[in-house]
């Protein structure tokens, strides 16, 4: 074998090894906002938002993602709009279909669910109840996933912590860490959710300095985050607070992190008059529409390598 042939062989071997030992997929978290009449009366109804949410997820090519606040009907409609995806998770009010879910969606051709379950963020974890000073029952859904192509196995937890209870948020963080540690395994872990605390809060710090999990924002090689993650359905506000997070064990390398501030346009009932200007060709049609966001939270999307 001459030097040129040997060099090409060595390069091919490196490429093959990288393809085998360096795999990637995309992980997201998205509070999709529960369906309610109040939002509909302000032109932010679920029926209007669903096609945009589904289009966003498809375009950005989420592989697996946690959702928060979705009712069973919403999740079923999302599944119908997202062919090739399904979800795991139960309702927080009855452990079946009632109430908001912390569901995990995933591509069925990419992942297989080996095991899954749910627990409540409370001192009583196996049935619906409110924990500590929480205003509402809060649930965490989890799955043990295998990537079909490579056989890579990981756990994913997804939760929605309480919006009122300070103690409940703090104790919920301690609980999730204990749940992960109790597994007594080195299987990689992803934790997604709406934590209702930002990066300056003590509950966030409990997770990020635990020695077990780190915030993907902090470890990402490329970061795209021009805003925080809550928008209150307002397109003209800005915040630095990130209350929706993705935490991971050190088994993962975070290549990219983004807060996706996608908007869409909705008709203004009183006027869709065309805009007249000399600054673009006459063939271009431009009208007065209103900018809207598909949820009151922006989704977070990361790309990981393992």
mmCIF file of C-alpha atoms in Angstrom:
data_model
loop_
_atom_site.group_PDB
_atom_site.id
_atom_site.type_symbol
_atom_site.label_atom_id
_atom_site.label_comp_id
_atom_site.label_asym_id
_atom_site.label_seq_id
_atom_site.Cartn_x
_atom_site.Cartn_y
_atom_site.Cartn_z
ATOM 1 C CA UNK A 1 0.000 0.000 0.000
ATOM 2 C CA UNK A 2 1.581 3.317 -1.053
ATOM 3 C CA UNK A 3 1.528 6.478 1.050
ATOM 4 C CA UNK A 4 -1.283 8.105 -0.948
ATOM 5 C CA UNK A 5 -3.528 5.039 -0.614
ATOM 6 C CA UNK A 6 -2.693 4.716 3.069
ATOM 7 C CA UNK A 7 -3.533 8.394 3.626
ATOM 8 C CA UNK A 8 -6.917 8.049 1.924
ATOM 9 C CA UNK A 9 -7.626 4.888 3.909
ATOM 10 C CA UNK A 10 -6.742 6.639 7.170
ATOM 11 C CA UNK A 11 -8.985 9.612 6.295
ATOM 12 C CA UNK A 12 -11.876 7.301 5.457
ATOM 13 C CA UNK A 13 -11.386 5.456 8.742
ATOM 14 C CA UNK A 14 -11.522 8.733 10.688
ATOM 15 C CA UNK A 15 -14.728 9.762 8.909
ATOM 16 C CA UNK A 16 -16.318 6.384 9.621
ATOM 17 C CA UNK A 17 -15.271 6.475 13.272
ATOM 18 C CA UNK A 18 -16.698 9.971 13.672
ATOM 19 C CA UNK A 19 -19.984 8.874 12.122
ATOM 20 C CA UNK A 20 -20.175 5.965 14.540
ATOM 21 C CA UNK A 21 -18.993 7.640 17.715
ATOM 22 C CA UNK A 22 -20.276 11.185 17.170
ATOM 23 C CA UNK A 23 -24.059 11.289 16.880
ATOM 24 C CA UNK A 24 -26.382 14.271 17.092
ATOM 25 C CA UNK A 25 -30.024 15.025 17.719
ATOM 26 C CA UNK A 26 -32.181 18.028 18.618
ATOM 27 C CA UNK A 27 -33.921 18.483 21.962
ATOM 28 C CA UNK A 28 -36.543 21.108 22.730
ATOM 29 C CA UNK A 29 -38.833 22.417 25.424
ATOM 30 C CA UNK A 30 -42.033 24.300 24.620
ATOM 31 C CA UNK A 31 -44.803 25.660 26.827
ATOM 32 C CA UNK A 32 -47.595 25.599 24.249
ATOM 33 C CA UNK A 33 -50.149 27.442 26.449
ATOM 34 C CA UNK A 34 -53.353 25.736 27.511
ATOM 35 C CA UNK A 35 -56.438 26.243 25.320
ATOM 36 C CA UNK A 36 -58.932 28.684 26.825
ATOM 37 C CA UNK A 37 -61.678 31.072 25.814
ATOM 38 C CA UNK A 38 -59.899 34.147 27.132
ATOM 39 C CA UNK A 39 -57.055 33.705 24.678
ATOM 40 C CA UNK A 40 -59.518 33.130 21.851
ATOM 41 C CA UNK A 41 -61.286 36.401 22.609
ATOM 42 C CA UNK A 42 -57.944 38.162 22.194
ATOM 43 C CA UNK A 43 -57.179 36.402 18.888
ATOM 44 C CA UNK A 44 -54.667 34.022 20.478
ATOM 45 C CA UNK A 45 -56.870 30.940 20.383
ATOM 46 C CA UNK A 46 -55.478 27.422 20.079
ATOM 47 C CA UNK A 47 -57.053 26.894 16.665
ATOM 48 C CA UNK A 48 -55.146 29.883 15.334
ATOM 49 C CA UNK A 49 -51.870 28.954 17.003
ATOM 50 C CA UNK A 50 -51.722 25.201 16.369
ATOM 51 C CA UNK A 51 -50.763 25.340 12.662
ATOM 52 C CA UNK A 52 -47.975 27.795 13.465
ATOM 53 C CA UNK A 53 -46.643 25.674 16.326
ATOM 54 C CA UNK A 54 -46.707 22.550 14.171
ATOM 55 C CA UNK A 55 -44.976 24.366 11.322
ATOM 56 C CA UNK A 56 -42.312 25.743 13.664
ATOM 57 C CA UNK A 57 -41.563 22.290 15.081
ATOM 58 C CA UNK A 58 -41.358 20.730 11.631
ATOM 59 C CA UNK A 59 -39.190 23.462 10.133
ATOM 60 C CA UNK A 60 -36.724 23.524 13.012
ATOM 61 C CA UNK A 61 -36.794 19.719 12.974
ATOM 62 C CA UNK A 62 -37.250 18.927 16.659
ATOM 63 C CA UNK A 63 -36.318 15.287 17.311
ATOM 64 C CA UNK A 64 -37.621 15.071 20.876
ATOM 65 C CA UNK A 65 -39.150 17.794 23.027
ATOM 66 C CA UNK A 66 -40.965 18.394 26.265
ATOM 67 C CA UNK A 67 -44.250 20.316 26.286
ATOM 68 C CA UNK A 68 -46.044 22.039 29.117
ATOM 69 C CA UNK A 69 -49.682 23.065 29.741
ATOM 70 C CA UNK A 70 -51.208 21.026 26.923
ATOM 71 C CA UNK A 71 -54.600 19.436 27.504
ATOM 72 C CA UNK A 72 -55.272 15.971 26.101
ATOM 73 C CA UNK A 73 -57.260 17.360 23.152
ATOM 74 C CA UNK A 74 -54.450 19.770 22.298
ATOM 75 C CA UNK A 75 -51.848 17.021 22.412
ATOM 76 C CA UNK A 76 -53.943 14.775 20.193
ATOM 77 C CA UNK A 77 -54.368 17.599 17.695
ATOM 78 C CA UNK A 78 -50.635 18.268 17.782
ATOM 79 C CA UNK A 79 -49.936 14.593 17.146
ATOM 80 C CA UNK A 80 -52.283 14.655 14.160
ATOM 81 C CA UNK A 81 -50.551 17.766 12.810
ATOM 82 C CA UNK A 82 -47.084 16.296 13.395
ATOM 83 C CA UNK A 83 -47.041 13.084 11.419
ATOM 84 C CA UNK A 84 -44.228 10.843 12.526
ATOM 85 C CA UNK A 85 -44.394 12.044 16.145
ATOM 86 C CA UNK A 86 -46.180 10.678 19.184
ATOM 87 C CA UNK A 87 -46.001 11.459 22.898
ATOM 88 C CA UNK A 88 -45.965 10.062 26.410
ATOM 89 C CA UNK A 89 -47.416 11.626 29.553
ATOM 90 C CA UNK A 90 -50.629 11.818 31.584
ATOM 91 C CA UNK A 91 -52.855 14.567 32.943
ATOM 92 C CA UNK A 92 -51.884 16.055 36.273
ATOM 93 C CA UNK A 93 -55.450 16.101 37.633
ATOM 94 C CA UNK A 94 -56.235 12.374 37.469
ATOM 95 C CA UNK A 95 -53.133 10.589 36.175
ATOM 96 C CA UNK A 96 -54.992 9.815 32.958
ATOM 97 C CA UNK A 97 -56.335 12.450 30.555
ATOM 98 C CA UNK A 98 -57.658 15.216 32.807
ATOM 99 C CA UNK A 99 -55.785 18.474 33.290
ATOM 100 C CA UNK A 100 -52.575 19.860 31.913
ATOM 101 C CA UNK A 101 -49.832 17.466 30.814
ATOM 102 C CA UNK A 102 -46.045 17.621 30.811
ATOM 103 C CA UNK A 103 -45.903 15.468 27.702
ATOM 104 C CA UNK A 104 -42.795 14.415 25.788
ATOM 105 C CA UNK A 105 -43.088 14.287 21.988
ATOM 106 C CA UNK A 106 -40.607 12.292 19.927
ATOM 107 C CA UNK A 107 -40.017 11.045 16.389
ATOM 108 C CA UNK A 108 -41.211 7.473 16.163
ATOM 109 C CA UNK A 109 -38.733 6.524 13.429
ATOM 110 C CA UNK A 110 -35.823 7.782 15.523
ATOM 111 C CA UNK A 111 -36.601 6.733 19.096
ATOM 112 C CA UNK A 112 -38.082 3.760 20.894
ATOM 113 C CA UNK A 113 -39.578 4.075 24.388
ATOM 114 C CA UNK A 114 -38.148 1.376 26.651
ATOM 115 C CA UNK A 115 -39.957 2.542 29.779
ATOM 116 C CA UNK A 116 -41.900 5.571 30.981
ATOM 117 C CA UNK A 117 -43.763 6.954 33.949
ATOM 118 C CA UNK A 118 -45.029 9.998 35.789
ATOM 119 C CA UNK A 119 -44.759 11.433 39.288
ATOM 120 C CA UNK A 120 -46.152 14.454 41.067
ATOM 121 C CA UNK A 121 -43.968 17.252 42.382
ATOM 122 C CA UNK A 122 -44.924 16.741 45.997
ATOM 123 C CA UNK A 123 -44.092 14.743 49.101
ATOM 124 C CA UNK A 124 -46.674 12.275 47.752
ATOM 125 C CA UNK A 125 -45.383 11.448 44.306
ATOM 126 C CA UNK A 126 -47.614 8.594 43.107
ATOM 127 C CA UNK A 127 -51.022 10.256 42.886
ATOM 128 C CA UNK A 128 -52.497 13.676 41.996
ATOM 129 C CA UNK A 129 -51.966 16.261 44.735
ATOM 130 C CA UNK A 130 -50.469 19.668 45.440
ATOM 131 C CA UNK A 131 -47.009 19.762 46.993
ATOM 132 C CA UNK A 132 -45.732 22.161 49.657
ATOM 133 C CA UNK A 133 -47.050 25.703 48.974
ATOM 134 C CA UNK A 134 -47.962 25.049 45.339
ATOM 135 C CA UNK A 135 -51.125 26.612 43.956
ATOM 136 C CA UNK A 136 -51.794 23.694 41.611
ATOM 137 C CA UNK A 137 -50.903 20.013 41.191
ATOM 138 C CA UNK A 138 -47.645 19.679 39.253
ATOM 139 C CA UNK A 139 -46.438 16.632 37.367
ATOM 140 C CA UNK A 140 -43.212 15.332 35.855
ATOM 141 C CA UNK A 141 -43.326 12.803 33.013
ATOM 142 C CA UNK A 142 -40.296 10.757 32.024
ATOM 143 C CA UNK A 143 -39.200 8.237 29.465
ATOM 144 C CA UNK A 144 -36.307 5.895 28.894
ATOM 145 C CA UNK A 145 -35.495 6.227 25.197
ATOM 146 C CA UNK A 146 -33.328 4.299 22.779
ATOM 147 C CA UNK A 147 -32.113 5.823 19.561
ATOM 148 C CA UNK A 148 -32.981 3.146 17.034
ATOM 149 C CA UNK A 149 -30.047 3.689 14.688
ATOM 150 C CA UNK A 150 -27.268 3.602 17.273
ATOM 151 C CA UNK A 151 -28.763 1.886 20.311
ATOM 152 C CA UNK A 152 -27.928 4.942 22.451
ATOM 153 C CA UNK A 153 -30.079 4.980 25.616
ATOM 154 C CA UNK A 154 -30.982 8.021 27.702
ATOM 155 C CA UNK A 155 -33.601 9.227 30.154
ATOM 156 C CA UNK A 156 -35.662 12.344 29.556
ATOM 157 C CA UNK A 157 -37.675 14.112 32.251
ATOM 158 C CA UNK A 158 -40.111 16.926 31.548
ATOM 159 C CA UNK A 159 -41.889 19.063 34.128
ATOM 160 C CA UNK A 160 -43.795 22.251 34.844
ATOM 161 C CA UNK A 161 -43.040 23.735 38.250
ATOM 162 C CA UNK A 162 -45.485 25.862 40.198
ATOM 163 C CA UNK A 163 -45.887 29.547 39.364
ATOM 164 C CA UNK A 164 -46.698 30.620 42.953
ATOM 165 C CA UNK A 165 -45.036 28.341 45.492
ATOM 166 C CA UNK A 166 -41.451 29.366 46.230
ATOM 167 C CA UNK A 167 -40.941 26.382 48.526
ATOM 168 C CA UNK A 168 -42.613 24.115 45.980
ATOM 169 C CA UNK A 169 -40.155 25.151 43.273
ATOM 170 C CA UNK A 170 -37.169 24.667 45.547
ATOM 171 C CA UNK A 171 -38.337 21.275 46.797
ATOM 172 C CA UNK A 172 -39.306 20.177 43.286
ATOM 173 C CA UNK A 173 -35.704 20.730 42.187
ATOM 174 C CA UNK A 174 -34.472 18.647 45.101
ATOM 175 C CA UNK A 175 -37.001 15.942 44.231
ATOM 176 C CA UNK A 176 -35.992 15.689 40.595
ATOM 177 C CA UNK A 177 -32.320 15.427 41.553
ATOM 178 C CA UNK A 178 -33.170 12.663 44.016
ATOM 179 C CA UNK A 179 -35.215 10.804 41.387
ATOM 180 C CA UNK A 180 -32.270 10.874 39.000
ATOM 181 C CA UNK A 181 -29.759 9.862 41.682
ATOM 182 C CA UNK A 182 -32.005 7.034 42.889
ATOM 183 C CA UNK A 183 -31.692 5.374 39.488
ATOM 184 C CA UNK A 184 -28.089 4.531 40.435
ATOM 185 C CA UNK A 185 -27.119 4.339 36.791
ATOM 186 C CA UNK A 186 -24.758 6.170 34.489
ATOM 187 C CA UNK A 187 -27.345 6.415 31.710
ATOM 188 C CA UNK A 188 -27.383 9.994 30.333
ATOM 189 C CA UNK A 189 -30.225 12.290 31.436
ATOM 190 C CA UNK A 190 -32.027 15.257 29.871
ATOM 191 C CA UNK A 191 -34.336 17.454 31.949
ATOM 192 C CA UNK A 192 -36.645 19.915 30.182
ATOM 193 C CA UNK A 193 -39.434 22.133 31.391
ATOM 194 C CA UNK A 194 -41.036 25.374 32.388
ATOM 195 C CA UNK A 195 -39.364 25.926 35.734
ATOM 196 C CA UNK A 196 -41.023 29.294 36.453
ATOM 197 C CA UNK A 197 -37.655 30.559 37.714
ATOM 198 C CA UNK A 198 -34.945 32.309 35.785
ATOM 199 C CA UNK A 199 -31.190 31.916 35.828
ATOM 200 C CA UNK A 200 -30.748 34.139 38.884
ATOM 201 C CA UNK A 201 -33.022 32.101 41.162
ATOM 202 C CA UNK A 202 -31.897 29.756 43.947
ATOM 203 C CA UNK A 203 -33.962 26.865 42.528
ATOM 204 C CA UNK A 204 -32.192 27.168 39.190
ATOM 205 C CA UNK A 205 -28.858 27.253 40.999
ATOM 206 C CA UNK A 206 -29.727 24.038 42.871
ATOM 207 C CA UNK A 207 -29.871 22.245 39.515
ATOM 208 C CA UNK A 208 -27.067 23.993 37.666
ATOM 209 C CA UNK A 209 -24.545 23.571 40.488
ATOM 210 C CA UNK A 210 -25.679 20.081 41.507
ATOM 211 C CA UNK A 211 -22.700 18.387 39.881
ATOM 212 C CA UNK A 212 -25.237 16.199 38.090
ATOM 213 C CA UNK A 213 -26.903 18.548 35.582
ATOM 214 C CA UNK A 214 -25.877 21.691 33.738
ATOM 215 C CA UNK A 215 -27.930 24.247 31.853
ATOM 216 C CA UNK A 216 -27.458 23.818 28.100
ATOM 217 C CA UNK A 217 -27.317 27.610 27.751
ATOM 218 C CA UNK A 218 -24.153 27.714 29.829
ATOM 219 C CA UNK A 219 -22.314 24.926 28.018
ATOM 220 C CA UNK A 220 -23.360 25.503 24.404
ATOM 221 C CA UNK A 221 -20.698 26.220 21.797
ATOM 222 C CA UNK A 222 -23.086 28.408 19.780
ATOM 223 C CA UNK A 223 -25.778 30.443 21.476
ATOM 224 C CA UNK A 224 -28.682 32.303 19.846
ATOM 225 C CA UNK A 225 -30.771 33.988 22.530
ATOM 226 C CA UNK A 226 -31.851 37.540 21.762
ATOM 227 C CA UNK A 227 -34.651 37.352 24.320
ATOM 228 C CA UNK A 228 -35.762 35.386 27.350
ATOM 229 C CA UNK A 229 -38.410 32.676 27.080
ATOM 230 C CA UNK A 230 -41.642 34.348 28.300
ATOM 231 C CA UNK A 231 -43.465 36.873 26.124
ATOM 232 C CA UNK A 232 -47.053 37.116 27.504
ATOM 233 C CA UNK A 233 -48.321 37.061 23.887
ATOM 234 C CA UNK A 234 -46.659 40.451 23.373
ATOM 235 C CA UNK A 235 -44.303 40.955 20.436
ATOM 236 C CA UNK A 236 -42.979 44.325 21.572
ATOM 237 C CA UNK A 237 -41.452 43.298 24.914
ATOM 238 C CA UNK A 238 -38.028 42.053 25.898
ATOM 239 C CA UNK A 239 -36.727 40.142 28.907
ATOM 240 C CA UNK A 240 -33.431 38.598 29.912
ATOM 241 C CA UNK A 241 -35.187 36.028 32.127
ATOM 242 C CA UNK A 242 -35.026 32.434 30.923
ATOM 243 C CA UNK A 243 -37.660 30.393 32.764
ATOM 244 C CA UNK A 244 -37.780 27.494 30.293
ATOM 245 C CA UNK A 245 -34.640 25.371 30.554
ATOM 246 C CA UNK A 246 -32.890 22.276 29.280
ATOM 247 C CA UNK A 247 -30.477 20.633 31.716
ATOM 248 C CA UNK A 248 -28.233 17.709 30.805
ATOM 249 C CA UNK A 249 -25.715 15.346 32.303
ATOM 250 C CA UNK A 250 -22.111 15.652 31.141
ATOM 251 C CA UNK A 251 -22.569 12.755 28.694
ATOM 252 C CA UNK A 252 -23.880 15.319 26.209
ATOM 253 C CA UNK A 253 -21.980 18.009 24.371
ATOM 254 C CA UNK A 254 -24.197 20.968 23.482
ATOM 255 C CA UNK A 255 -23.395 22.215 19.992
ATOM 256 C CA UNK A 256 -26.111 24.837 19.578
ATOM 257 C CA UNK A 257 -28.637 26.576 21.833
ATOM 258 C CA UNK A 258 -31.464 28.778 20.600
ATOM 259 C CA UNK A 259 -34.517 30.601 21.908
ATOM 260 C CA UNK A 260 -36.818 30.622 18.891
ATOM 261 C CA UNK A 261 -38.638 33.956 18.730
ATOM 262 C CA UNK A 262 -40.615 33.108 15.578
ATOM 263 C CA UNK A 263 -43.691 35.266 14.903
ATOM 264 C CA UNK A 264 -46.541 35.114 12.417
ATOM 265 C CA UNK A 265 -48.947 37.662 10.955
ATOM 266 C CA UNK A 266 -52.667 37.927 11.652
ATOM 267 C CA UNK A 267 -55.253 40.086 9.946
ATOM 268 C CA UNK A 268 -56.314 43.290 11.643
ATOM 269 C CA UNK A 269 -60.131 43.296 11.623
ATOM 270 C CA UNK A 270 -60.436 47.028 11.027
ATOM 271 C CA UNK A 271 -57.902 47.318 8.242
ATOM 272 C CA UNK A 272 -55.825 45.376 5.754
ATOM 273 C CA UNK A 273 -55.101 48.411 3.579
ATOM 274 C CA UNK A 274 -52.088 48.134 1.341
ATOM 275 C CA UNK A 275 -48.965 50.080 2.196
ATOM 276 C CA UNK A 276 -47.852 52.524 -0.442
ATOM 277 C CA UNK A 277 -44.174 53.334 -0.711
ATOM 278 C CA UNK A 278 -41.644 54.032 -3.418
ATOM 279 C CA UNK A 279 -39.007 51.844 -1.834
ATOM 280 C CA UNK A 280 -40.003 48.514 -3.388
ATOM 281 C CA UNK A 281 -41.217 47.356 -6.826
ATOM 282 C CA UNK A 282 -44.904 47.826 -7.645
ATOM 283 C CA UNK A 283 -45.267 44.035 -8.020
ATOM 284 C CA UNK A 284 -44.758 43.631 -4.268
ATOM 285 C CA UNK A 285 -47.936 43.593 -2.182
ATOM 286 C CA UNK A 286 -47.507 44.767 1.398
ATOM 287 C CA UNK A 287 -50.372 45.089 3.875
ATOM 288 C CA UNK A 288 -50.985 46.163 7.446
ATOM 289 C CA UNK A 289 -51.110 43.005 9.583
ATOM 290 C CA UNK A 290 -50.441 42.365 13.252
ATOM 291 C CA UNK A 291 -47.419 40.416 14.507
ATOM 292 C CA UNK A 292 -48.312 37.569 16.865
ATOM 293 C CA UNK A 293 -46.505 34.746 18.643
ATOM 294 C CA UNK A 294 -47.713 31.117 18.669
ATOM 295 C CA UNK A 295 -47.518 30.822 22.478
ATOM 296 C CA UNK A 296 -46.878 33.027 25.491
ATOM 297 C CA UNK A 297 -43.528 31.245 25.815
ATOM 298 C CA UNK A 298 -40.782 30.945 23.243
ATOM 299 C CA UNK A 299 -39.481 27.407 22.699
ATOM 300 C CA UNK A 300 -35.884 26.454 23.437
ATOM 301 C CA UNK A 301 -34.081 24.161 21.002
ATOM 302 C CA UNK A 302 -30.622 22.656 21.343
ATOM 303 C CA UNK A 303 -28.501 20.297 19.296
ATOM 304 C CA UNK A 304 -26.522 17.746 21.271
ATOM 305 C CA UNK A 305 -23.723 15.391 20.443
ATOM 306 C CA UNK A 306 -22.796 12.265 22.357
#
